[in-house]
Short mmCIF file of C-alpha atoms in Angstrom, two decimals:
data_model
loop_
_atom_site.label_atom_id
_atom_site.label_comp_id
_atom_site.label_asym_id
_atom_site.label_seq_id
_atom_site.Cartn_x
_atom_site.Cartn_y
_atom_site.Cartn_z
CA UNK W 6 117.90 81.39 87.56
CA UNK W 7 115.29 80.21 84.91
CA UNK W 8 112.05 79.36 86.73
CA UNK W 9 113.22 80.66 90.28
CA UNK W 10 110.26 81.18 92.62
CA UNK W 11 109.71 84.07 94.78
CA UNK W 12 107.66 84.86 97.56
CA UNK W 13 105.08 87.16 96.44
CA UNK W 14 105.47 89.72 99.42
CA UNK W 15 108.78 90.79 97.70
CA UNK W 16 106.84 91.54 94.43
CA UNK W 17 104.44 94.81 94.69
CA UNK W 18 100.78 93.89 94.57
CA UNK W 19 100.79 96.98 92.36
CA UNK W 20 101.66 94.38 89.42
CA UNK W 21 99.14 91.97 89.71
CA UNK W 22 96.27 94.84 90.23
CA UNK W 23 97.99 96.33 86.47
CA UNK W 24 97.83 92.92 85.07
CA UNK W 25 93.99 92.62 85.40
CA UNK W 26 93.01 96.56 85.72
CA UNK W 27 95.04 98.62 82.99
CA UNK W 28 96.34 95.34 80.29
CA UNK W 29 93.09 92.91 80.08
CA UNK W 30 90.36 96.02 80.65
CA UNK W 31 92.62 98.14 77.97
CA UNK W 32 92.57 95.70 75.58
CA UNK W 33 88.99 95.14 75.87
CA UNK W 34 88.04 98.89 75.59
CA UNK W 35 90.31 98.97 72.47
CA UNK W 36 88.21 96.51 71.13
CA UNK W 37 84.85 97.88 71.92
CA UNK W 38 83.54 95.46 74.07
CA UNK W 39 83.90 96.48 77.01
CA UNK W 40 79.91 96.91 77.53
CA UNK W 41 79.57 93.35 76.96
CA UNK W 42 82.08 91.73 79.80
CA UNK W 43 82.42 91.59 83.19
CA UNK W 44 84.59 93.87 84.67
CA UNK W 45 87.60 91.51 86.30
CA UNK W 46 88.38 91.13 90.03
CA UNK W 47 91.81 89.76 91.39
CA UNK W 48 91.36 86.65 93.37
CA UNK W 49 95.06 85.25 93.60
CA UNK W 50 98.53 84.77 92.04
CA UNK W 51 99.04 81.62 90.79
CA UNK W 52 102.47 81.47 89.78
CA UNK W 53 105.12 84.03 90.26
CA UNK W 54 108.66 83.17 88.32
CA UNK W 55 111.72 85.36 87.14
CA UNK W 56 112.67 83.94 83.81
CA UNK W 57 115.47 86.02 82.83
CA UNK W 58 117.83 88.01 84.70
CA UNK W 59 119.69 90.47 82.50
CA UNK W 60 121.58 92.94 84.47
CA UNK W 61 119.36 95.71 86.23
CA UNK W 62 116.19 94.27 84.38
CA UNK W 63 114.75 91.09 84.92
CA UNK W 64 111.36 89.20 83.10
CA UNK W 65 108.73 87.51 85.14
CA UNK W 66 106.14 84.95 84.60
CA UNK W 67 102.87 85.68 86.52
CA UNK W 68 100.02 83.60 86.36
CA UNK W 69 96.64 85.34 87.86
CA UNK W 70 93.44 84.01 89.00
CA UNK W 71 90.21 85.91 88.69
CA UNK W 72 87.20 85.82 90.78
CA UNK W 73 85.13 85.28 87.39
CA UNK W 74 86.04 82.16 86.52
CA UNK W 75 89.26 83.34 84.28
CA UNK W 76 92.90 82.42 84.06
CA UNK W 77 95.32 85.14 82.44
CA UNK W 78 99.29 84.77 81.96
CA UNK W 79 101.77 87.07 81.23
CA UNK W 80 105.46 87.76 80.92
CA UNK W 81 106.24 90.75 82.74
CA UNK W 82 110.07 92.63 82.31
CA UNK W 83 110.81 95.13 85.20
CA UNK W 84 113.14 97.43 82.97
CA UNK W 85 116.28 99.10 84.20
CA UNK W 86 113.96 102.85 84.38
CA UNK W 87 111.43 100.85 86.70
CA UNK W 88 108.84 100.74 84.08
CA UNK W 89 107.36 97.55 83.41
CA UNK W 90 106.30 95.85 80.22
CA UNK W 91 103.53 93.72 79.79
CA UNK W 92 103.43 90.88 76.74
CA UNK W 93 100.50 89.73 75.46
CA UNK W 94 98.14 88.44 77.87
CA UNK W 95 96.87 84.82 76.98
CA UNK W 96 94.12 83.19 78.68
CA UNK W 97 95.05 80.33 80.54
CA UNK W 98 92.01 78.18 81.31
CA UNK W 99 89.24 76.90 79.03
CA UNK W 100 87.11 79.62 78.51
CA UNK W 101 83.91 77.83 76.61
CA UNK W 102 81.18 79.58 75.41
CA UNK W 103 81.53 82.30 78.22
CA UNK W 104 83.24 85.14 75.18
CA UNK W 105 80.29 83.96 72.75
CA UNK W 106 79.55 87.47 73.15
CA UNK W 107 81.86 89.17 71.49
CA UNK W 108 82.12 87.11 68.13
CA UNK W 109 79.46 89.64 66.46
CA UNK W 110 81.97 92.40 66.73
CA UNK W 111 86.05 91.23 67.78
CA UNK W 112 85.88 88.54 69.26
CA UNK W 113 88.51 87.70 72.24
CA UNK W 114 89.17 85.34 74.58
CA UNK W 115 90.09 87.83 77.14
CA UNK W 116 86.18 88.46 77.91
CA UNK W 117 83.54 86.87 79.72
CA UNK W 118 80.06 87.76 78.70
CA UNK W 119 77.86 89.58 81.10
CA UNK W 120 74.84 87.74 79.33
#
C-alpha cells in the first residue's frame, strides 16, 4: 500500500488542525519565540498518503498548506490505542528571510516573523 491516496473526508480534520495548532505552535513556545511569529492558520491539505500499514496501526504522510505563506510535512502513525504520533515537522517550501527573526535567540525554520 506504500503511497496509497485517500480521500480526505475519511481522515478527521481533527489531524490536520493538531498538525498546525498543538506540533508547529508547541515547538515554537518551547523555543521562546513564540512572540515573534505569526500564529498559523490552516488553508488546505496538500497531500494525504498511508505509508505503512502494520496491523491495527498505520503511518501517514500529510502535507499542509498555511494561509501564511508556509509549507509543513509530517509523518503521522495512528497507533493501535488511537493516539497519534507526530515526527518532526519539516518545512516544506522555501522559507527566505521570513524566520530572520528568530536567529538572535533559536532560530527555526518553523516561524515566520511578524516583523
Amino acid at each position: 500500500m506504500w503511497g496509497s491516496s485517500f480521500s480526505l473526508s475519511v481522515v478527521d480534520k481533527f489531524v490536520f488542525r493538531e498538525i498546525v495548532d498543538n506540533n508547529v505552535h508547541e515547538t515554537l513556545d518551547s523555543l521562546n519565540v513564540s512572540l515573534l511569529c505569526h500564529k498559523y492558520e490552516l488553508d488546505q491539505v496538500t497531500t494525504l498518503n498511508i505509508i505503512s500499514l502494520n496491523g491495527a496501526r498505520a503511518t501517514y504522510k500529510i502535507v499542509v498548506k498555511t494561509k501564511q505563506p508556509a509549507i509543513f510535512e509530517t509523518l503521522v502513525t495512528d497507533n493501535e490505542t488511537g493516539n497519534l504520533e507526530f515526527g518532526e515537522i519539516e518545512r516544506g517550501d522555501r522559507y527566505g528571510t521570513s524566520t530572520y527573526c528568530t536567529k538572535k535567540t533559536h532560530y527555526t525554520a518553523l516561524c515566520y516573523c511578524k516583523e
